mmCIF file of C-alpha atoms and ligand atoms in Angstrom:
data_model
loop_
_atom_site.group_PDB
_atom_site.id
_atom_site.type_symbol
_atom_site.label_atom_id
_atom_site.label_comp_id
_atom_site.label_asym_id
_atom_site.label_seq_id
_atom_site.Cartn_x
_atom_site.Cartn_y
_atom_site.Cartn_z
ATOM 1 C CA MET I 1 49.114 216.223 -32.158
ATOM 2 C CA LYS I 2 45.523 214.923 -32.516
ATOM 3 C CA ILE I 3 43.027 213.203 -30.171
ATOM 4 C CA THR I 4 42.350 209.636 -31.218
ATOM 5 C CA ASP I 5 40.068 208.345 -28.414
ATOM 6 C CA VAL I 6 38.359 209.193 -25.175
ATOM 7 C CA GLU I 7 38.104 206.302 -22.820
ATOM 8 C CA VAL I 8 35.707 206.201 -19.990
ATOM 9 C CA ILE I 9 36.575 203.848 -17.019
ATOM 10 C CA CYS I 10 33.848 203.273 -14.504
ATOM 11 C CA LEU I 11 35.019 201.853 -11.167
ATOM 12 C CA ARG I 12 32.975 200.455 -8.335
ATOM 13 C CA VAL I 13 33.956 198.787 -5.016
ATOM 14 C CA PRO I 14 31.389 196.085 -4.265
ATOM 15 C CA LYS I 15 31.641 195.986 -0.420
ATOM 16 C CA ILE I 16 33.615 198.314 1.785
ATOM 17 C CA GLY I 17 33.834 199.091 5.485
ATOM 18 C CA SER I 18 31.030 200.972 7.141
ATOM 19 C CA ARG I 19 33.092 204.131 7.706
ATOM 20 C CA CYS I 20 33.871 204.443 3.980
ATOM 21 C CA VAL I 21 31.180 206.660 2.600
ATOM 22 C CA TRP I 22 31.399 208.529 -0.707
ATOM 23 C CA GLY I 23 34.374 206.573 -1.915
ATOM 24 C CA GLU I 24 32.531 203.643 -3.466
ATOM 25 C CA ASP I 25 32.821 204.595 -7.046
ATOM 26 C CA ALA I 26 34.859 206.714 -9.399
ATOM 27 C CA VAL I 27 34.948 207.602 -13.169
ATOM 28 C CA VAL I 28 38.245 208.048 -14.821
ATOM 29 C CA VAL I 29 38.653 209.473 -18.316
ATOM 30 C CA ARG I 30 41.706 208.784 -20.493
ATOM 31 C CA VAL I 31 42.269 210.944 -23.557
ATOM 32 C CA HIS I 32 44.482 209.195 -26.112
ATOM 33 C CA THR I 33 46.548 210.977 -28.795
ATOM 34 C CA ASP I 34 48.401 210.106 -31.972
ATOM 35 C CA ALA I 35 51.623 211.112 -30.301
ATOM 36 C CA GLY I 36 51.318 208.294 -27.701
ATOM 37 C CA ILE I 37 50.648 210.786 -24.927
ATOM 38 C CA VAL I 38 47.659 209.812 -22.736
ATOM 39 C CA GLY I 39 45.929 212.327 -20.342
ATOM 40 C CA ILE I 40 44.303 211.293 -17.181
ATOM 41 C CA GLY I 41 41.171 213.014 -15.675
ATOM 42 C CA GLU I 42 38.275 212.187 -13.378
ATOM 43 C CA THR I 43 35.039 213.605 -12.187
ATOM 44 C CA ASP I 44 33.378 212.938 -8.810
ATOM 45 C CA SER I 45 29.901 212.159 -10.229
ATOM 46 C CA SER I 46 27.743 209.327 -11.338
ATOM 47 C CA PRO I 47 29.947 207.113 -13.495
ATOM 48 C CA LEU I 48 27.338 205.755 -15.835
ATOM 49 C CA VAL I 49 25.736 209.196 -16.512
ATOM 50 C CA VAL I 50 29.162 210.705 -17.224
ATOM 51 C CA LYS I 51 29.930 207.775 -19.585
ATOM 52 C CA SER I 52 26.681 208.456 -21.411
ATOM 53 C CA VAL I 53 27.401 212.163 -21.805
ATOM 54 C CA ILE I 54 30.738 211.401 -23.264
ATOM 55 C CA GLU I 55 29.674 208.477 -25.499
ATOM 56 C CA THR I 56 26.247 209.318 -26.693
ATOM 57 C CA PRO I 57 25.964 209.953 -30.560
ATOM 58 C CA ASN I 58 24.606 213.450 -31.388
ATOM 59 C CA SER I 59 20.842 213.870 -31.988
ATOM 60 C CA ASN I 60 20.718 217.506 -32.710
ATOM 61 C CA LEU I 61 23.065 220.649 -32.774
ATOM 62 C CA ALA I 62 22.949 221.068 -29.030
ATOM 63 C CA CYS I 63 23.012 217.380 -28.061
ATOM 64 C CA PHE I 64 26.485 216.155 -29.001
ATOM 65 C CA GLY I 65 28.255 213.507 -26.942
ATOM 66 C CA LEU I 66 31.644 214.921 -26.038
ATOM 67 C CA LYS I 67 33.778 212.151 -27.557
ATOM 68 C CA GLU I 68 32.780 212.835 -31.142
ATOM 69 C CA LEU I 69 33.595 216.557 -30.687
ATOM 70 C CA LEU I 70 37.083 215.776 -29.630
ATOM 71 C CA ILE I 71 38.299 213.080 -32.098
ATOM 72 C CA GLY I 72 40.753 214.700 -34.496
ATOM 73 C CA GLU I 73 41.186 217.890 -32.543
ATOM 74 C CA ASN I 74 44.476 219.351 -31.155
ATOM 75 C CA PRO I 75 44.405 218.461 -27.330
ATOM 76 C CA LEU I 76 46.707 221.519 -26.595
ATOM 77 C CA GLU I 77 43.823 223.948 -27.527
ATOM 78 C CA ILE I 78 42.164 223.543 -24.167
ATOM 79 C CA GLU I 79 39.971 226.665 -23.937
ATOM 80 C CA TYR I 80 38.759 226.262 -27.467
ATOM 81 C CA LEU I 81 37.848 222.580 -26.806
ATOM 82 C CA TRP I 82 36.136 223.589 -23.516
ATOM 83 C CA ASP I 83 33.881 226.115 -25.353
ATOM 84 C CA LYS I 84 33.205 223.678 -28.175
ATOM 85 C CA MET I 85 32.084 220.942 -25.697
ATOM 86 C CA TYR I 86 29.994 223.316 -23.700
ATOM 87 C CA GLU I 87 28.169 224.838 -26.620
ATOM 88 C CA ALA I 88 27.628 221.594 -28.563
ATOM 89 C CA SER I 89 26.262 219.712 -25.445
ATOM 90 C CA ASN I 90 24.059 222.675 -24.347
ATOM 91 C CA TYR I 91 20.788 220.830 -24.147
ATOM 92 C CA LEU I 92 22.008 217.773 -22.260
ATOM 93 C CA GLY I 93 24.728 219.709 -20.327
ATOM 94 C CA ARG I 94 25.317 223.344 -19.511
ATOM 95 C CA ARG I 95 25.224 222.426 -15.733
ATOM 96 C CA GLY I 96 25.345 219.258 -13.626
ATOM 97 C CA ALA I 97 26.583 216.023 -15.112
ATOM 98 C CA GLY I 98 27.209 217.590 -18.536
ATOM 99 C CA ILE I 99 29.798 219.903 -16.797
ATOM 100 C CA HIS I 100 31.118 216.964 -14.685
ATOM 101 C CA ALA I 101 32.043 215.116 -17.937
ATOM 102 C CA ILE I 102 33.711 218.257 -19.326
ATOM 103 C CA SER I 103 35.676 218.564 -16.064
ATOM 104 C CA ALA I 104 37.210 215.063 -16.385
ATOM 105 C CA ILE I 105 38.149 215.751 -20.020
ATOM 106 C CA ASP I 106 39.563 219.162 -19.207
ATOM 107 C CA ILE I 107 41.869 217.677 -16.466
ATOM 108 C CA ALA I 108 43.064 215.022 -18.964
ATOM 109 C CA LEU I 109 43.778 217.716 -21.507
ATOM 110 C CA TRP I 110 45.860 219.732 -18.930
ATOM 111 C CA ASP I 111 47.788 216.394 -18.205
ATOM 112 C CA ILE I 112 48.498 215.994 -21.882
ATOM 113 C CA LYS I 113 49.716 219.503 -22.284
ATOM 114 C CA GLY I 114 52.093 219.153 -19.292
ATOM 115 C CA LYS I 115 53.398 215.908 -20.612
ATOM 116 C CA ALA I 116 53.875 217.300 -24.107
ATOM 117 C CA LEU I 117 55.822 220.300 -22.703
ATOM 118 C CA GLY I 118 57.718 218.247 -20.030
ATOM 119 C CA LYS I 119 56.422 220.497 -17.196
ATOM 120 C CA PRO I 120 54.038 219.987 -14.183
ATOM 121 C CA VAL I 121 50.540 221.333 -14.821
ATOM 122 C CA CYS I 122 50.960 224.167 -12.361
ATOM 123 C CA GLU I 123 53.823 225.554 -14.397
ATOM 124 C CA VAL I 124 51.853 225.169 -17.588
ATOM 125 C CA ILE I 125 49.004 227.184 -16.018
ATOM 126 C CA GLY I 126 51.415 229.934 -15.123
ATOM 127 C CA THR I 127 53.536 230.406 -11.947
ATOM 128 C CA LYS I 128 54.111 227.705 -9.340
ATOM 129 C CA PHE I 129 53.658 229.729 -6.191
ATOM 130 C CA ARG I 130 54.390 227.033 -3.766
ATOM 131 C CA ASP I 131 55.928 223.427 -3.458
ATOM 132 C CA LYS I 132 53.661 222.360 -0.531
ATOM 133 C CA LEU I 133 50.052 222.925 0.405
ATOM 134 C CA LYS I 134 48.656 222.984 3.870
ATOM 135 C CA ALA I 135 46.295 220.048 3.972
ATOM 136 C CA TYR I 136 43.190 219.562 6.111
ATOM 137 C CA GLY I 137 42.024 215.985 6.629
ATOM 138 C CA THR I 138 38.377 215.000 6.033
ATOM 139 C CA PHE I 139 36.826 212.027 7.824
ATOM 140 C CA ILE I 140 33.445 210.510 8.072
ATOM 141 C CA PRO I 141 32.471 210.556 11.845
ATOM 142 C CA ALA I 142 31.696 207.417 13.675
ATOM 143 C CA ASP I 143 28.177 206.898 14.961
ATOM 144 C CA LEU I 144 29.172 206.767 18.615
ATOM 145 C CA PRO I 145 30.680 210.143 19.896
ATOM 146 C CA GLU I 146 33.565 208.412 21.905
ATOM 147 C CA ASP I 147 34.685 206.415 18.830
ATOM 148 C CA ASN I 148 35.535 209.701 17.063
ATOM 149 C CA LYS I 149 38.276 210.373 19.653
ATOM 150 C CA THR I 150 40.283 207.408 18.303
ATOM 151 C CA ILE I 151 39.914 208.719 14.761
ATOM 152 C CA VAL I 152 41.088 212.190 15.747
ATOM 153 C CA ARG I 153 44.023 210.863 17.743
ATOM 154 C CA GLU I 154 45.219 208.832 14.827
ATOM 155 C CA LEU I 155 44.920 211.716 12.330
ATOM 156 C CA LYS I 156 46.778 213.995 14.675
ATOM 157 C CA GLU I 157 49.503 211.451 14.994
ATOM 158 C CA LYS I 158 49.636 211.342 11.201
ATOM 159 C CA GLY I 159 50.527 214.985 11.182
ATOM 160 C CA PHE I 160 47.244 216.867 10.522
ATOM 161 C CA LYS I 161 46.968 220.369 11.919
ATOM 162 C CA SER I 162 43.393 220.852 10.535
ATOM 163 C CA LEU I 163 40.416 218.491 10.263
ATOM 164 C CA LYS I 164 36.907 218.454 8.927
ATOM 165 C CA PHE I 165 34.206 215.887 9.408
ATOM 166 C CA GLY I 166 30.821 215.283 7.990
ATOM 167 C CA GLY I 167 28.592 212.664 6.331
ATOM 168 C CA GLY I 168 27.614 209.519 8.246
ATOM 169 C CA VAL I 169 25.167 210.412 11.028
ATOM 170 C CA LEU I 170 26.135 214.089 11.308
ATOM 171 C CA GLY I 171 23.076 216.215 10.828
ATOM 172 C CA ASP I 172 20.532 213.430 11.677
ATOM 173 C CA ASP I 173 19.964 214.202 15.237
ATOM 174 C CA PRO I 174 20.641 217.563 17.007
ATOM 175 C CA ASP I 175 21.738 216.094 20.319
ATOM 176 C CA LEU I 176 23.941 213.506 18.789
ATOM 177 C CA ASP I 177 25.501 216.267 16.596
ATOM 178 C CA VAL I 178 26.450 218.222 19.698
ATOM 179 C CA GLU I 179 27.841 215.134 21.362
ATOM 180 C CA ILE I 180 29.965 214.122 18.319
ATOM 181 C CA ILE I 181 31.348 217.629 17.735
ATOM 182 C CA THR I 182 32.125 217.943 21.465
ATOM 183 C CA ALA I 183 34.021 214.614 21.421
ATOM 184 C CA VAL I 184 36.096 215.688 18.506
ATOM 185 C CA ARG I 185 36.914 219.074 20.021
ATOM 186 C CA GLU I 186 37.900 217.476 23.374
ATOM 187 C CA GLU I 187 40.347 215.118 21.580
ATOM 188 C CA ALA I 188 41.588 217.709 19.175
ATOM 189 C CA GLY I 189 42.397 220.329 21.877
ATOM 190 C CA ASP I 190 41.176 223.880 22.148
ATOM 191 C CA ASP I 191 43.385 225.505 19.635
ATOM 192 C CA PHE I 192 43.140 222.889 16.896
ATOM 193 C CA GLU I 193 41.528 224.013 13.554
ATOM 194 C CA LEU I 194 38.148 222.219 13.108
ATOM 195 C CA GLN I 195 35.431 222.467 10.529
ATOM 196 C CA ILE I 196 32.175 220.558 10.089
ATOM 197 C CA ASP I 197 30.261 219.583 6.934
ATOM 198 C CA LEU I 198 26.446 219.063 7.060
ATOM 199 C CA ALA I 199 26.021 218.024 3.427
ATOM 200 C CA ALA I 200 22.715 220.094 3.600
ATOM 201 C CA LYS I 201 21.342 217.895 6.394
ATOM 202 C CA TRP I 202 20.384 220.885 8.764
ATOM 203 C CA ARG I 203 18.094 221.839 5.945
ATOM 204 C CA THR I 204 16.939 225.331 6.984
ATOM 205 C CA PRO I 205 18.591 228.580 8.181
ATOM 206 C CA GLU I 206 16.367 228.527 11.305
ATOM 207 C CA HIS I 207 17.674 225.150 12.469
ATOM 208 C CA THR I 208 21.261 226.016 11.612
ATOM 209 C CA LEU I 209 21.020 229.176 13.765
ATOM 210 C CA ILE I 210 19.824 227.050 16.759
ATOM 211 C CA MET I 211 22.592 224.560 16.202
ATOM 212 C CA ALA I 212 25.215 227.344 15.762
ATOM 213 C CA LYS I 213 24.209 228.713 19.054
ATOM 214 C CA ARG I 214 24.516 225.369 20.779
ATOM 215 C CA LEU I 215 27.993 224.830 19.320
ATOM 216 C CA GLU I 216 29.328 228.370 19.850
ATOM 217 C CA HIS I 217 31.684 227.398 22.664
ATOM 218 C CA LEU I 218 33.346 224.713 20.406
ATOM 219 C CA ASN I 219 34.935 227.354 18.264
ATOM 220 C CA LEU I 220 34.427 225.887 14.732
ATOM 221 C CA ASN I 221 36.485 227.411 11.948
ATOM 222 C CA TRP I 222 33.789 226.836 9.290
ATOM 223 C CA ILE I 223 30.389 225.305 8.860
ATOM 224 C CA GLU I 224 29.958 223.736 5.485
ATOM 225 C CA GLU I 225 26.782 223.366 3.434
ATOM 226 C CA PRO I 226 24.384 223.508 6.436
ATOM 227 C CA ILE I 227 21.596 224.026 4.004
ATOM 228 C CA GLY I 228 20.948 223.237 0.260
ATOM 229 C CA SER I 229 23.011 224.977 -2.328
ATOM 230 C CA ASP I 230 20.012 226.668 -3.957
ATOM 231 C CA ASP I 231 18.954 228.526 -0.772
ATOM 232 C CA LEU I 232 21.139 231.520 -1.502
ATOM 233 C CA VAL I 233 19.111 233.883 0.703
ATOM 234 C CA GLY I 234 19.529 231.362 3.558
ATOM 235 C CA TYR I 235 23.306 231.475 3.057
ATOM 236 C CA ARG I 236 23.328 235.202 3.327
ATOM 237 C CA GLU I 237 21.247 235.168 6.523
ATOM 238 C CA LEU I 238 23.716 232.722 8.118
ATOM 239 C CA GLY I 239 26.685 234.596 7.084
ATOM 240 C CA ASN I 240 25.447 237.740 8.748
ATOM 241 C CA ALA I 241 24.379 235.871 11.869
ATOM 242 C CA ILE I 242 27.019 233.387 12.987
ATOM 243 C CA LYS I 243 30.644 233.420 13.912
ATOM 244 C CA PRO I 244 32.202 230.472 12.113
ATOM 245 C CA MET I 245 32.725 230.953 8.374
ATOM 246 C CA ILE I 246 29.880 229.790 6.120
ATOM 247 C CA ALA I 247 31.249 227.555 3.332
ATOM 248 C CA GLY I 248 29.790 225.973 0.353
ATOM 249 C CA GLY I 249 29.919 225.496 -3.435
ATOM 250 C CA GLU I 250 31.054 221.918 -4.011
ATOM 251 C CA THR I 251 27.841 221.126 -6.110
ATOM 252 C CA LEU I 252 28.130 224.201 -8.287
ATOM 253 C CA THR I 253 29.017 223.895 -11.911
ATOM 254 C CA THR I 254 30.446 226.722 -14.066
ATOM 255 C CA VAL I 255 31.602 230.147 -12.988
ATOM 256 C CA HIS I 256 27.956 231.362 -13.717
ATOM 257 C CA GLU I 257 26.592 229.418 -10.651
ATOM 258 C CA PHE I 258 29.461 230.983 -8.551
ATOM 259 C CA VAL I 259 28.443 234.445 -9.658
ATOM 260 C CA SER I 260 24.945 233.903 -8.150
ATOM 261 C CA PHE I 261 26.373 232.210 -5.036
ATOM 262 C CA LEU I 262 28.811 235.095 -4.384
ATOM 263 C CA ASP I 263 26.281 237.819 -5.349
ATOM 264 C CA ILE I 264 23.323 236.600 -3.380
ATOM 265 C CA GLY I 265 24.620 233.994 -0.963
ATOM 266 C CA LYS I 266 27.720 236.025 0.132
ATOM 267 C CA PRO I 267 29.542 233.003 1.652
ATOM 268 C CA ASP I 268 32.699 233.521 3.629
ATOM 269 C CA LEU I 269 34.434 230.666 1.681
ATOM 270 C CA VAL I 270 33.851 229.085 -1.688
ATOM 271 C CA GLN I 271 34.678 225.381 -2.465
ATOM 272 C CA PRO I 272 34.672 224.561 -6.135
ATOM 273 C CA ASP I 273 35.381 220.985 -6.847
ATOM 274 C CA VAL I 274 37.984 220.863 -9.680
ATOM 275 C CA THR I 275 36.403 217.577 -10.984
ATOM 276 C CA ARG I 276 32.865 218.972 -11.055
ATOM 277 C CA CYS I 277 32.860 222.742 -11.679
ATOM 278 C CA GLY I 278 34.308 222.536 -15.087
ATOM 279 C CA GLY I 279 37.878 221.229 -14.631
ATOM 280 C CA ILE I 280 41.095 223.156 -14.039
ATOM 281 C CA THR I 281 40.072 225.657 -16.772
ATOM 282 C CA GLU I 282 36.784 226.667 -14.996
ATOM 283 C CA SER I 283 38.344 226.448 -11.503
ATOM 284 C CA LEU I 284 40.875 229.194 -12.652
ATOM 285 C CA ARG I 285 37.825 231.358 -13.655
ATOM 286 C CA VAL I 286 36.194 230.753 -10.309
ATOM 287 C CA TYR I 287 39.450 231.623 -8.597
ATOM 288 C CA GLU I 288 39.647 234.889 -10.433
ATOM 289 C CA LEU I 289 35.973 235.544 -9.583
ATOM 290 C CA SER I 290 36.625 234.822 -5.788
ATOM 291 C CA ARG I 291 39.390 237.387 -5.801
ATOM 292 C CA LYS I 292 37.099 240.028 -7.228
ATOM 293 C CA TYR I 293 34.705 239.332 -4.393
ATOM 294 C CA ASP I 294 37.571 239.052 -1.879
ATOM 295 C CA VAL I 295 36.276 235.650 -0.701
ATOM 296 C CA LYS I 296 38.543 232.756 0.355
ATOM 297 C CA LEU I 297 38.593 229.758 -1.958
ATOM 298 C CA VAL I 298 39.356 226.288 -0.607
ATOM 299 C CA PRO I 299 38.507 223.557 -3.193
ATOM 300 C CA HIS I 300 36.240 220.620 -2.273
ATOM 301 C CA GLY I 301 37.966 217.246 -2.906
ATOM 302 C CA PHE I 302 36.920 213.802 -1.773
ATOM 303 C CA SER I 303 37.582 211.128 -4.431
ATOM 304 C CA THR I 304 40.706 209.518 -5.820
ATOM 305 C CA GLY I 305 44.415 210.598 -6.076
ATOM 306 C CA ILE I 306 43.617 211.914 -9.578
ATOM 307 C CA LEU I 307 41.428 214.625 -8.025
ATOM 308 C CA THR I 308 44.017 215.296 -5.315
ATOM 309 C CA ALA I 309 46.750 215.826 -7.934
ATOM 310 C CA ALA I 310 44.514 218.031 -10.244
ATOM 311 C CA THR I 311 43.577 220.155 -7.182
ATOM 312 C CA ALA I 312 47.177 220.492 -6.018
ATOM 313 C CA HIS I 313 48.383 221.743 -9.389
ATOM 314 C CA PHE I 314 45.452 224.265 -9.516
ATOM 315 C CA LEU I 315 46.194 225.528 -6.025
ATOM 316 C CA ALA I 316 49.923 225.695 -6.546
ATOM 317 C CA ALA I 317 49.214 228.070 -9.409
ATOM 318 C CA CYS I 318 46.923 230.340 -7.431
ATOM 319 C CA GLU I 319 48.693 233.189 -5.651
ATOM 320 C CA THR I 320 46.285 233.784 -2.741
ATOM 321 C CA THR I 321 45.040 230.335 -1.770
ATOM 322 C CA ASP I 322 46.910 227.373 -0.333
ATOM 323 C CA LEU I 323 44.667 225.137 1.737
ATOM 324 C CA ILE I 324 43.758 221.726 0.215
ATOM 325 C CA GLU I 325 41.233 219.146 1.323
ATOM 326 C CA TYR I 326 42.822 215.660 1.801
ATOM 327 C CA SER I 327 40.355 212.761 1.883
ATOM 328 C CA GLN I 328 40.947 210.132 4.585
ATOM 329 C CA SER I 329 38.504 207.700 2.957
ATOM 330 C CA THR I 330 39.393 204.148 3.363
ATOM 331 C CA SER I 331 38.131 203.269 -0.106
ATOM 332 C CA PRO I 332 40.824 201.411 -2.209
ATOM 333 C CA LEU I 333 39.958 203.804 -4.988
ATOM 334 C CA ASN I 334 41.115 206.662 -2.785
ATOM 335 C CA GLN I 335 44.151 204.785 -1.373
ATOM 336 C CA PHE I 336 45.409 202.775 -4.364
ATOM 337 C CA LEU I 337 44.189 203.877 -7.762
ATOM 338 C CA VAL I 338 47.120 206.332 -8.130
ATOM 339 C CA LYS I 339 50.307 204.342 -7.863
ATOM 340 C CA THR I 340 52.364 207.292 -6.789
ATOM 341 C CA PRO I 341 50.333 209.078 -4.068
ATOM 342 C CA ILE I 342 51.214 212.578 -3.237
ATOM 343 C CA GLU I 343 53.564 212.833 -0.304
ATOM 344 C CA PHE I 344 51.953 213.934 3.078
ATOM 345 C CA ALA I 345 54.112 214.992 6.069
ATOM 346 C CA ASP I 346 53.619 217.330 8.976
ATOM 347 C CA GLY I 347 50.381 218.718 7.719
ATOM 348 C CA TYR I 348 51.479 219.446 4.196
ATOM 349 C CA LEU I 349 51.027 217.823 0.783
ATOM 350 C CA THR I 350 53.889 218.085 -1.710
ATOM 351 C CA VAL I 351 52.834 219.308 -5.209
ATOM 352 C CA PRO I 352 53.801 216.580 -7.689
ATOM 353 C CA ASN I 353 56.886 217.532 -9.777
ATOM 354 C CA GLY I 354 56.657 215.171 -12.749
ATOM 355 C CA PRO I 355 55.244 216.146 -16.215
ATOM 356 C CA GLY I 356 51.559 216.717 -16.453
ATOM 357 C CA LEU I 357 49.650 215.814 -13.227
ATOM 358 C CA GLY I 358 52.618 213.665 -12.303
ATOM 359 C CA ILE I 359 50.590 210.556 -11.559
ATOM 360 C CA GLU I 360 50.362 206.953 -12.788
ATOM 361 C CA LEU I 361 47.374 204.669 -12.464
ATOM 362 C CA ASP I 362 47.469 201.142 -11.139
ATOM 363 C CA GLU I 363 46.163 198.966 -13.936
ATOM 364 C CA GLU I 364 45.486 196.086 -11.481
ATOM 365 C CA ILE I 365 43.156 198.308 -9.439
ATOM 366 C CA ILE I 366 41.366 199.340 -12.614
ATOM 367 C CA ALA I 367 40.958 195.694 -13.715
ATOM 368 C CA LYS I 368 39.740 194.624 -10.287
ATOM 369 C CA TYR I 369 37.058 197.272 -9.911
ATOM 370 C CA ARG I 370 36.046 198.065 -13.558
ATOM 371 C CA VAL I 371 32.315 197.946 -14.306
ATOM 372 C CA PHE I 372 29.912 198.926 -17.176
ATOM 373 C CA GLU I 373 32.441 198.027 -19.895
HETATM 374 MG MG1 MG M 1 31.184 219.136 1.649
#
């Protein structure tokens, strides 16, 4: 089998509701083969930048666009192709968007391998340790504290046993932060598992310590990215000082950045995003690393159903981790791009059982929102 084309599909929702943040765009990659098998992947990144990384013609030995490296290659040789892409895009890639693009292609290659072997990706990786994954729901908080009670009530009715919220106004105003988090805790109940995500908006360890003190009685499970991901010493200080787990890592690319994060930052929990850190291949390396450091791994995931499926297969194949993030974004790209969404019931997502990722895309949604053709 040979790769014949790498298709990059940029999607953009022109206007969506005010509560829908971070779901406005998506970039999907389809890897085509001469056997008629098509692999699907995505990365949660800037669509046009990713398209450029894949389609740019080479200008020197370390500035290859990824597409020309793949044409004519055997898609089943995933690790070889990962290394080939990484090395030949070294100047334009190595970290950041270069690795985001590799991530999308890597996921598509795993999809091809599963389809070629007639097995779900988790079984191609190795052992399927579980059929279901405990899912925590992520929502963007409403600006008014009381309005969050309605959101929490609806998500609890949907079956969630664990929730995270962040983005929107969270992190902008210390008093409002306390009011919002208090309202969510009141509605969720004392024993409900709750985590917050600051998307680095608390900025400094000093401010985070003050906020953690003010929120102590609200019994948060983890505090995610209170500060920027390069402040590794700040992460370590916080981990030593506060009771909730300190979590981070969604912006990190390659296992090399996770080595620094774990060595210096010493987080309680690492959150690689399968579509950003280097795909399923690199996520497995990060998982092995997290086990060596005895740190819990809970992947980041807030995009389309492609990401959810790729993350579910990765987690199903990891022996010691089973919690998955489940975006509650109202974006049509999150809700409808994948025609066969993963089944959610009673707090658990079912790992797809079909060959490959086990998903099919809705061509009407693609036609409706496609841009930059
Ligand atoms: Mg986050």
